[in-house]
Amino acid sequence: MRYDLNLMPVFMALMEERNVTRAAERLGITQPALSNALNRLRETLRDPLFIRERYGMRPTEMAEEIAPTIRAALESLDDIVLSHQEFEPARAERLITIAPNSYVEFVLMPAIVARLRQVAPGIRLRMTPYGSDLAETGVISGTTAMVLGRITDPPDNLVVQHIMDDGLACVVRAGHPEIGNSLSRDQYETLRHVNVLPPGRLKAGLFQVLEQKGLRREVAVSVTHFLAIPELIAVTEYCSTLPRLICRHLARDIRMKVLPAPVDLGTFPVQMAWHVRYRHDPAHRWLRGLIMDVAKEVSSSPDQEGVL
Protein backbone atom coordinates (compact mmCIF):
# COMPACT_ATOMS: atom_id res chain seq x y z
CA MET A 1 0.00 0.00 0.00
CA ARG A 2 1.31 3.47 -0.88
CA TYR A 3 1.25 6.23 1.70
CA ASP A 4 1.63 9.98 1.25
CA LEU A 5 4.20 10.92 3.88
CA ASN A 6 3.20 14.58 3.51
CA LEU A 7 0.01 13.72 5.36
CA MET A 8 1.80 12.54 8.50
CA PRO A 9 2.77 16.04 9.76
CA VAL A 10 -0.85 17.08 9.17
CA PHE A 11 -2.02 14.23 11.37
CA MET A 12 0.42 15.14 14.16
CA ALA A 13 -0.43 18.86 14.00
CA LEU A 14 -4.11 18.04 14.44
CA MET A 15 -3.31 15.50 17.15
CA GLU A 16 -1.33 18.03 19.18
CA GLU A 17 -3.32 21.18 18.49
CA ARG A 18 -6.85 19.67 18.43
CA ASN A 19 -7.84 22.71 16.42
CA VAL A 20 -7.97 23.14 12.62
CA THR A 21 -7.05 26.84 12.64
CA ARG A 22 -4.01 26.40 14.91
CA ALA A 23 -2.88 23.28 13.05
CA ALA A 24 -3.04 25.11 9.71
CA GLU A 25 -1.11 28.09 11.10
CA ARG A 26 1.52 25.78 12.54
CA LEU A 27 2.00 24.05 9.17
CA GLY A 28 1.87 27.29 7.20
CA ILE A 29 -1.04 26.19 5.02
CA THR A 30 -4.63 27.33 4.56
CA GLN A 31 -7.53 25.74 6.41
CA PRO A 32 -9.04 24.38 3.15
CA ALA A 33 -5.69 22.75 2.32
CA LEU A 34 -5.55 21.17 5.75
CA SER A 35 -9.13 19.94 5.49
CA ASN A 36 -8.33 18.42 2.10
CA ALA A 37 -5.31 16.64 3.56
CA LEU A 38 -7.41 15.35 6.44
CA ASN A 39 -9.99 13.94 4.02
CA ARG A 40 -7.23 12.09 2.19
CA LEU A 41 -5.96 10.70 5.49
CA ARG A 42 -9.45 9.52 6.36
CA GLU A 43 -9.78 7.76 3.02
CA THR A 44 -6.38 6.11 3.37
CA LEU A 45 -6.90 4.91 6.93
CA ARG A 46 -10.67 4.35 6.62
CA ASP A 47 -11.38 6.13 9.89
CA PRO A 48 -12.73 9.62 10.77
CA LEU A 49 -9.58 10.19 12.91
CA PHE A 50 -10.90 13.46 14.38
CA ILE A 51 -14.44 14.30 15.45
CA ARG A 52 -15.44 17.96 15.42
CA GLU A 53 -16.72 19.18 18.78
CA ARG A 54 -17.76 22.55 20.15
CA TYR A 55 -14.27 23.54 21.29
CA GLY A 56 -12.07 21.67 18.82
CA MET A 57 -11.33 18.23 17.45
CA ARG A 58 -11.45 14.99 19.43
CA PRO A 59 -9.23 12.14 18.15
CA THR A 60 -10.83 8.76 17.59
CA GLU A 61 -9.55 5.57 19.20
CA MET A 62 -7.63 4.74 16.05
CA ALA A 63 -5.98 8.18 16.00
CA GLU A 64 -4.91 7.73 19.62
CA GLU A 65 -3.57 4.28 18.79
CA ILE A 66 -1.42 5.26 15.80
CA ALA A 67 -0.21 8.64 17.09
CA PRO A 68 2.83 7.30 19.06
CA THR A 69 4.04 5.34 16.01
CA ILE A 70 3.68 8.29 13.65
CA ARG A 71 5.33 10.65 16.13
CA ALA A 72 8.30 8.31 16.56
CA ALA A 73 8.65 7.87 12.79
CA LEU A 74 8.65 11.64 12.15
CA GLU A 75 11.18 12.22 14.93
CA SER A 76 13.46 9.54 13.47
CA LEU A 77 13.25 11.17 10.04
CA ASP A 78 14.00 14.57 11.58
CA ASP A 79 17.05 13.14 13.35
CA ILE A 80 18.40 11.62 10.12
CA VAL A 81 17.85 14.72 7.99
CA LEU A 82 19.02 17.29 10.54
CA SER A 83 22.11 15.35 11.57
CA HIS A 84 23.40 15.65 7.98
CA GLN A 85 22.79 19.37 7.65
CA GLU A 86 25.57 21.89 8.11
CA PHE A 87 25.13 25.11 10.07
CA GLU A 88 27.26 28.21 9.64
CA PRO A 89 26.20 30.81 12.22
CA ALA A 90 27.74 33.77 10.42
CA ARG A 91 25.81 33.01 7.21
CA ALA A 92 22.60 31.56 8.65
CA GLU A 93 19.24 33.22 7.98
CA ARG A 94 16.60 31.90 10.37
CA LEU A 95 13.75 32.97 12.63
CA ILE A 96 13.67 31.10 15.95
CA THR A 97 10.79 31.35 18.41
CA ILE A 98 11.63 31.01 22.10
CA ALA A 99 9.61 31.49 25.28
CA PRO A 100 11.57 33.08 28.16
CA ASN A 101 9.90 33.77 31.48
CA SER A 102 10.07 37.34 32.77
CA TYR A 103 13.22 36.62 34.81
CA VAL A 104 15.16 35.29 31.81
CA GLU A 105 13.81 38.10 29.62
CA PHE A 106 15.24 40.63 32.08
CA VAL A 107 18.52 38.91 33.03
CA LEU A 108 19.69 36.89 30.04
CA MET A 109 17.97 37.98 26.84
CA PRO A 110 19.85 41.27 26.33
CA ALA A 111 23.19 39.42 26.52
CA ILE A 112 21.91 36.62 24.27
CA VAL A 113 20.69 39.08 21.64
CA ALA A 114 23.95 41.02 21.78
CA ARG A 115 25.96 37.82 21.29
CA LEU A 116 23.79 36.76 18.36
CA ARG A 117 24.28 40.12 16.70
CA GLN A 118 28.05 39.59 16.88
CA VAL A 119 28.32 35.99 15.70
CA ALA A 120 25.08 35.26 13.81
CA PRO A 121 23.45 38.50 12.65
CA GLY A 122 21.05 36.63 10.36
CA ILE A 123 19.46 34.75 13.28
CA ARG A 124 16.29 36.52 14.36
CA LEU A 125 14.48 35.77 17.61
CA ARG A 126 10.76 35.92 18.24
CA MET A 127 9.86 35.85 21.93
CA THR A 128 6.52 34.50 23.10
CA PRO A 129 5.33 34.65 26.73
CA TYR A 130 6.09 31.72 29.02
CA GLY A 131 3.54 31.41 31.79
CA SER A 132 2.71 28.44 34.00
CA ASP A 133 1.32 26.34 31.13
CA LEU A 134 4.01 24.82 28.91
CA ALA A 135 1.42 23.82 26.31
CA GLU A 136 0.51 27.46 25.67
CA THR A 137 4.10 28.30 24.72
CA GLY A 138 4.09 25.86 21.79
CA VAL A 139 7.16 23.97 23.01
CA ILE A 140 5.26 20.72 23.58
CA SER A 141 4.08 20.69 19.98
CA GLY A 142 7.50 21.89 18.75
CA THR A 143 6.33 25.15 17.17
CA THR A 144 8.38 27.04 19.76
CA ALA A 145 12.06 26.09 19.74
CA MET A 146 12.59 26.28 23.49
CA VAL A 147 11.39 27.64 26.81
CA LEU A 148 13.68 29.30 29.34
CA GLY A 149 12.87 29.60 33.02
CA ARG A 150 11.71 27.24 35.74
CA ILE A 151 10.57 23.94 34.21
CA THR A 152 8.33 21.75 36.36
CA ASP A 153 6.64 18.47 35.47
CA PRO A 154 7.78 18.42 31.83
CA PRO A 155 6.14 15.87 29.49
CA ASP A 156 8.18 13.01 28.07
CA ASN A 157 8.75 14.71 24.72
CA LEU A 158 10.72 17.58 26.26
CA VAL A 159 14.44 17.61 27.03
CA VAL A 160 15.33 19.77 30.06
CA GLN A 161 18.79 21.20 30.69
CA HIS A 162 20.00 23.16 33.70
CA ILE A 163 21.43 26.58 32.80
CA MET A 164 22.42 28.22 36.09
CA ASP A 165 21.30 29.03 39.64
CA ASP A 166 20.45 32.35 41.21
CA GLY A 167 19.79 33.50 44.76
CA LEU A 168 17.68 36.20 46.38
CA ALA A 169 18.40 39.64 47.82
CA CYS A 170 16.43 42.69 48.92
CA VAL A 171 16.05 46.19 47.54
CA VAL A 172 14.86 49.41 49.25
CA ARG A 173 15.16 53.05 48.27
CA ALA A 174 18.58 54.61 48.82
CA GLY A 175 17.28 57.27 51.21
CA HIS A 176 15.23 54.89 53.35
CA PRO A 177 15.07 56.47 56.83
CA GLU A 178 15.09 53.17 58.74
CA ILE A 179 17.49 50.99 56.76
CA GLY A 180 21.27 51.39 56.76
CA ASN A 181 23.78 49.02 55.21
CA SER A 182 22.15 45.83 56.40
CA LEU A 183 18.68 44.41 56.90
CA SER A 184 17.78 42.55 60.06
CA ARG A 185 15.09 39.93 60.41
CA ASP A 186 12.98 42.28 62.53
CA GLN A 187 13.31 45.08 59.98
CA TYR A 188 12.36 42.73 57.15
CA GLU A 189 9.22 41.65 58.98
CA THR A 190 8.31 45.22 59.94
CA LEU A 191 8.63 46.65 56.44
CA ARG A 192 5.86 46.49 53.89
CA HIS A 193 6.78 44.66 50.70
CA VAL A 194 6.35 44.81 46.94
CA ASN A 195 5.71 41.30 45.69
CA VAL A 196 6.41 40.19 42.10
CA LEU A 197 3.94 37.77 40.60
CA PRO A 198 5.56 36.70 37.34
CA PRO A 199 3.95 33.87 35.39
CA GLY A 200 5.14 30.42 36.33
CA ARG A 201 6.56 28.86 39.46
CA LEU A 202 9.03 31.44 40.80
CA LYS A 203 6.36 33.09 42.93
CA ALA A 204 5.47 29.78 44.59
CA GLY A 205 9.16 29.11 45.31
CA LEU A 206 9.62 32.42 47.14
CA PHE A 207 6.50 31.95 49.25
CA GLN A 208 7.64 28.45 50.16
CA VAL A 209 11.17 29.43 51.15
CA LEU A 210 9.92 32.31 53.33
CA GLU A 211 7.59 29.88 55.07
CA GLN A 212 10.41 27.37 55.55
CA LYS A 213 12.62 30.05 57.12
CA GLY A 214 9.78 31.29 59.32
CA LEU A 215 10.14 34.75 57.82
CA ARG A 216 6.97 36.85 57.77
CA ARG A 217 6.26 39.41 55.08
CA GLU A 218 3.47 41.96 54.80
CA VAL A 219 2.73 42.48 51.11
CA ALA A 220 1.54 46.01 50.32
CA VAL A 221 1.33 45.65 46.54
CA SER A 222 1.84 42.89 43.96
CA VAL A 223 3.06 43.55 40.43
CA THR A 224 3.38 41.35 37.36
CA HIS A 225 6.89 42.24 36.13
CA PHE A 226 10.28 43.08 37.58
CA LEU A 227 10.38 46.30 35.56
CA ALA A 228 7.69 47.76 37.82
CA ILE A 229 9.87 47.52 40.92
CA PRO A 230 12.23 50.53 40.64
CA GLU A 231 9.51 53.15 40.29
CA LEU A 232 7.53 51.72 43.22
CA ILE A 233 10.52 51.38 45.53
CA ALA A 234 11.80 54.87 44.62
CA VAL A 235 8.65 56.60 45.91
CA THR A 236 7.85 54.42 48.93
CA GLU A 237 9.56 52.94 51.96
CA TYR A 238 8.73 49.44 50.85
CA CYS A 239 11.08 46.50 50.33
CA SER A 240 11.19 43.88 47.59
CA THR A 241 12.82 40.43 47.58
CA LEU A 242 14.20 39.66 44.14
CA PRO A 243 16.67 37.42 42.32
CA ARG A 244 20.24 38.58 42.89
CA LEU A 245 20.98 39.11 39.21
CA ILE A 246 17.99 41.42 38.94
CA CYS A 247 19.15 43.26 42.06
CA ARG A 248 22.52 43.69 40.36
CA HIS A 249 20.77 45.59 37.57
CA LEU A 250 18.75 47.67 40.05
CA ALA A 251 21.88 48.60 42.01
CA ARG A 252 22.94 50.74 39.03
CA ASP A 253 19.98 53.00 39.79
CA ILE A 254 21.15 55.60 42.31
CA ARG A 255 17.67 55.60 43.82
CA MET A 256 18.04 51.95 44.87
CA LYS A 257 19.87 50.26 47.72
CA VAL A 258 20.46 46.51 47.45
CA LEU A 259 21.09 44.47 50.59
CA PRO A 260 21.54 40.79 51.44
CA ALA A 261 18.41 39.09 52.75
CA PRO A 262 18.31 38.80 56.56
CA VAL A 263 18.56 35.00 56.29
CA ASP A 264 19.91 32.70 53.61
CA LEU A 265 17.01 32.14 51.21
CA GLY A 266 18.83 29.56 49.12
CA THR A 267 18.91 29.40 45.34
CA PHE A 268 16.57 28.53 42.49
CA PRO A 269 17.39 26.85 39.15
CA VAL A 270 17.09 28.37 35.70
CA GLN A 271 16.52 25.83 32.93
CA MET A 272 15.77 25.47 29.25
CA ALA A 273 13.59 22.83 27.61
CA TRP A 274 12.97 21.84 24.01
CA HIS A 275 11.07 19.26 21.98
CA VAL A 276 12.98 16.05 21.31
CA ARG A 277 12.74 16.70 17.56
CA TYR A 278 15.36 19.43 17.97
CA ARG A 279 17.97 17.13 19.55
CA HIS A 280 20.08 16.92 16.40
CA ASP A 281 19.12 20.19 14.71
CA PRO A 282 22.54 21.87 14.19
CA ALA A 283 21.15 25.42 14.52
CA HIS A 284 19.22 24.56 17.66
CA ARG A 285 22.19 22.74 19.18
CA TRP A 286 24.41 25.73 18.42
CA LEU A 287 21.91 28.15 20.01
CA ARG A 288 21.70 25.99 23.12
CA GLY A 289 25.46 26.15 23.45
CA LEU A 290 25.45 29.93 23.01
CA ILE A 291 22.79 30.32 25.71
CA MET A 292 24.79 28.13 28.10
CA ASP A 293 27.92 30.22 27.50
CA VAL A 294 26.06 33.50 28.02
CA ALA A 295 24.37 32.23 31.20
CA LYS A 296 27.72 31.13 32.61
CA GLU A 297 29.25 34.54 31.92
CA VAL A 298 26.30 36.49 33.32
CA SER A 299 25.99 34.40 36.48
CA SER A 300 29.72 34.33 37.23
CA SER A 301 30.59 37.95 36.40
CA PRO A 302 31.76 39.90 39.46
CA ASP A 303 29.38 42.31 41.14
CA GLN A 304 30.70 45.75 40.19
CA GLU A 305 28.84 47.47 43.01
CA GLY A 306 30.11 45.12 45.71
CA VAL A 307 26.69 44.90 47.35
CA LEU A 308 25.91 41.21 46.86
XYZ file of C-alpha atoms in Angstrom:
308
model
C 0.000 0.000 0.000
C 1.311 3.465 -0.883
C 1.254 6.230 1.702
C 1.627 9.983 1.254
C 4.200 10.919 3.885
C 3.205 14.582 3.514
C 0.011 13.724 5.359
C 1.800 12.539 8.498
C 2.772 16.037 9.759
C -0.850 17.082 9.170
C -2.022 14.230 11.367
C 0.425 15.145 14.164
C -0.426 18.862 13.995
C -4.110 18.036 14.443
C -3.309 15.505 17.154
C -1.327 18.025 19.178
C -3.322 21.185 18.488
C -6.854 19.666 18.430
C -7.840 22.713 16.417
C -7.970 23.140 12.618
C -7.049 26.838 12.638
C -4.015 26.398 14.910
C -2.877 23.283 13.048
C -3.036 25.112 9.706
C -1.105 28.091 11.103
C 1.516 25.776 12.540
C 2.005 24.052 9.171
C 1.874 27.295 7.195
C -1.038 26.189 5.016
C -4.630 27.333 4.557
C -7.529 25.740 6.410
C -9.041 24.383 3.151
C -5.692 22.750 2.323
C -5.547 21.171 5.754
C -9.132 19.938 5.485
C -8.333 18.422 2.098
C -5.307 16.638 3.558
C -7.409 15.347 6.444
C -9.992 13.944 4.025
C -7.228 12.095 2.191
C -5.962 10.700 5.487
C -9.450 9.517 6.363
C -9.780 7.760 3.018
C -6.385 6.114 3.365
C -6.900 4.911 6.929
C -10.668 4.352 6.625
C -11.378 6.126 9.887
C -12.726 9.617 10.775
C -9.577 10.187 12.906
C -10.903 13.458 14.376
C -14.443 14.302 15.447
C -15.441 17.957 15.424
C -16.718 19.180 18.783
C -17.757 22.545 20.146
C -14.267 23.537 21.292
C -12.069 21.673 18.822
C -11.326 18.231 17.447
C -11.448 14.991 19.431
C -9.230 12.143 18.150
C -10.831 8.758 17.589
C -9.548 5.572 19.200
C -7.631 4.743 16.049
C -5.985 8.176 16.003
C -4.911 7.726 19.624
C -3.566 4.276 18.787
C -1.421 5.262 15.797
C -0.207 8.640 17.094
C 2.830 7.298 19.059
C 4.043 5.341 16.013
C 3.680 8.291 13.646
C 5.327 10.646 16.134
C 8.297 8.312 16.559
C 8.646 7.875 12.794
C 8.655 11.640 12.155
C 11.183 12.217 14.927
C 13.455 9.543 13.471
C 13.246 11.174 10.041
C 14.002 14.573 11.585
C 17.052 13.135 13.347
C 18.401 11.622 10.120
C 17.854 14.716 7.991
C 19.017 17.291 10.539
C 22.113 15.353 11.569
C 23.403 15.647 7.979
C 22.785 19.367 7.650
C 25.567 21.886 8.115
C 25.126 25.111 10.066
C 27.262 28.207 9.637
C 26.200 30.813 12.224
C 27.739 33.772 10.423
C 25.811 33.008 7.210
C 22.595 31.564 8.648
C 19.235 33.222 7.982
C 16.600 31.905 10.365
C 13.747 32.966 12.627
C 13.670 31.102 15.947
C 10.789 31.348 18.409
C 11.626 31.014 22.098
C 9.613 31.493 25.278
C 11.574 33.079 28.165
C 9.901 33.770 31.477
C 10.073 37.342 32.768
C 13.222 36.620 34.809
C 15.156 35.288 31.810
C 13.808 38.096 29.621
C 15.243 40.628 32.077
C 18.523 38.913 33.029
C 19.693 36.889 30.039
C 17.965 37.979 26.841
C 19.852 41.274 26.332
C 23.188 39.424 26.519
C 21.911 36.616 24.273
C 20.686 39.076 21.636
C 23.950 41.023 21.780
C 25.957 37.823 21.287
C 23.789 36.761 18.358
C 24.283 40.124 16.700
C 28.049 39.586 16.881
C 28.325 35.990 15.705
C 25.076 35.256 13.814
C 23.447 38.501 12.647
C 21.048 36.627 10.365
C 19.465 34.745 13.282
C 16.288 36.519 14.359
C 14.482 35.772 17.608
C 10.760 35.919 18.241
C 9.856 35.848 21.928
C 6.518 34.502 23.098
C 5.332 34.647 26.728
C 6.091 31.720 29.020
C 3.541 31.409 31.793
C 2.715 28.435 33.997
C 1.316 26.338 31.129
C 4.006 24.823 28.910
C 1.424 23.822 26.309
C 0.509 27.457 25.667
C 4.097 28.299 24.722
C 4.086 25.863 21.785
C 7.158 23.975 23.009
C 5.260 20.719 23.581
C 4.080 20.692 19.976
C 7.497 21.886 18.751
C 6.330 25.146 17.168
C 8.383 27.044 19.756
C 12.057 26.088 19.740
C 12.589 26.279 23.491
C 11.387 27.645 26.812
C 13.682 29.300 29.343
C 12.872 29.596 33.021
C 11.709 27.242 35.737
C 10.569 23.943 34.206
C 8.335 21.753 36.363
C 6.641 18.465 35.472
C 7.778 18.419 31.827
C 6.141 15.873 29.487
C 8.176 13.006 28.070
C 8.747 14.714 24.717
C 10.724 17.582 26.257
C 14.441 17.612 27.030
C 15.326 19.765 30.061
C 18.789 21.198 30.694
C 20.002 23.161 33.704
C 21.428 26.581 32.800
C 22.417 28.218 36.087
C 21.301 29.027 39.636
C 20.452 32.353 41.209
C 19.788 33.496 44.760
C 17.682 36.199 46.380
C 18.402 39.645 47.823
C 16.434 42.690 48.920
C 16.052 46.192 47.536
C 14.861 49.406 49.247
C 15.160 53.046 48.270
C 18.579 54.607 48.823
C 17.280 57.267 51.207
C 15.231 54.889 53.353
C 15.072 56.465 56.832
C 15.090 53.166 58.740
C 17.495 50.985 56.763
C 21.266 51.390 56.764
C 23.785 49.016 55.208
C 22.149 45.828 56.397
C 18.681 44.413 56.898
C 17.779 42.552 60.063
C 15.089 39.930 60.407
C 12.981 42.280 62.532
C 13.309 45.081 59.978
C 12.356 42.730 57.148
C 9.215 41.651 58.978
C 8.308 45.222 59.943
C 8.632 46.653 56.444
C 5.859 46.487 53.891
C 6.777 44.662 50.698
C 6.347 44.814 46.939
C 5.708 41.303 45.688
C 6.405 40.194 42.104
C 3.936 37.767 40.605
C 5.561 36.696 37.343
C 3.947 33.874 35.393
C 5.141 30.423 36.328
C 6.565 28.864 39.459
C 9.032 31.436 40.803
C 6.364 33.093 42.930
C 5.474 29.781 44.585
C 9.160 29.115 45.306
C 9.619 32.420 47.136
C 6.501 31.953 49.249
C 7.643 28.446 50.158
C 11.168 29.429 51.155
C 9.918 32.308 53.330
C 7.590 29.884 55.072
C 10.413 27.370 55.554
C 12.616 30.046 57.115
C 9.785 31.289 59.319
C 10.143 34.750 57.815
C 6.971 36.848 57.771
C 6.257 39.409 55.076
C 3.473 41.964 54.800
C 2.727 42.481 51.107
C 1.542 46.007 50.318
C 1.327 45.646 46.535
C 1.836 42.893 43.959
C 3.064 43.549 40.431
C 3.383 41.349 37.363
C 6.885 42.238 36.127
C 10.279 43.079 37.580
C 10.385 46.304 35.561
C 7.688 47.764 37.825
C 9.875 47.518 40.922
C 12.230 50.531 40.640
C 9.506 53.148 40.295
C 7.529 51.718 43.216
C 10.516 51.379 45.526
C 11.801 54.866 44.620
C 8.649 56.603 45.907
C 7.854 54.416 48.929
C 9.564 52.945 51.962
C 8.726 49.441 50.846
C 11.082 46.499 50.333
C 11.189 43.879 47.592
C 12.816 40.430 47.581
C 14.201 39.665 44.139
C 16.674 37.417 42.322
C 20.238 38.579 42.891
C 20.981 39.108 39.205
C 17.992 41.423 38.940
C 19.147 43.258 42.064
C 22.525 43.685 40.361
C 20.770 45.594 37.567
C 18.750 47.674 40.046
C 21.882 48.596 42.006
C 22.945 50.740 39.032
C 19.979 53.005 39.790
C 21.153 55.605 42.313
C 17.674 55.604 43.820
C 18.040 51.955 44.867
C 19.875 50.260 47.722
C 20.463 46.507 47.447
C 21.086 44.468 50.588
C 21.539 40.795 51.441
C 18.408 39.091 52.745
C 18.309 38.803 56.562
C 18.561 34.999 56.288
C 19.909 32.696 53.614
C 17.006 32.138 51.211
C 18.832 29.564 49.119
C 18.912 29.405 45.338
C 16.567 28.530 42.489
C 17.393 26.854 39.154
C 17.091 28.373 35.696
C 16.525 25.831 32.932
C 15.773 25.475 29.246
C 13.593 22.830 27.612
C 12.974 21.836 24.011
C 11.073 19.263 21.979
C 12.984 16.049 21.306
C 12.738 16.702 17.560
C 15.364 19.427 17.974
C 17.975 17.129 19.547
C 20.076 16.921 16.395
C 19.118 20.193 14.705
C 22.538 21.874 14.188
C 21.151 25.419 14.520
C 19.220 24.556 17.665
C 22.190 22.738 19.182
C 24.408 25.732 18.420
C 21.913 28.151 20.008
C 21.698 25.992 23.119
C 25.464 26.155 23.446
C 25.451 29.928 23.014
C 22.793 30.321 25.713
C 24.793 28.126 28.095
C 27.921 30.222 27.502
C 26.065 33.504 28.023
C 24.373 32.232 31.197
C 27.721 31.131 32.611
C 29.250 34.541 31.916
C 26.298 36.485 33.323
C 25.987 34.400 36.484
C 29.721 34.333 37.235
C 30.590 37.947 36.398
C 31.763 39.897 39.462
C 29.383 42.308 41.140
C 30.699 45.746 40.190
C 28.841 47.474 43.006
C 30.113 45.120 45.709
C 26.695 44.896 47.352
C 25.907 41.211 46.855
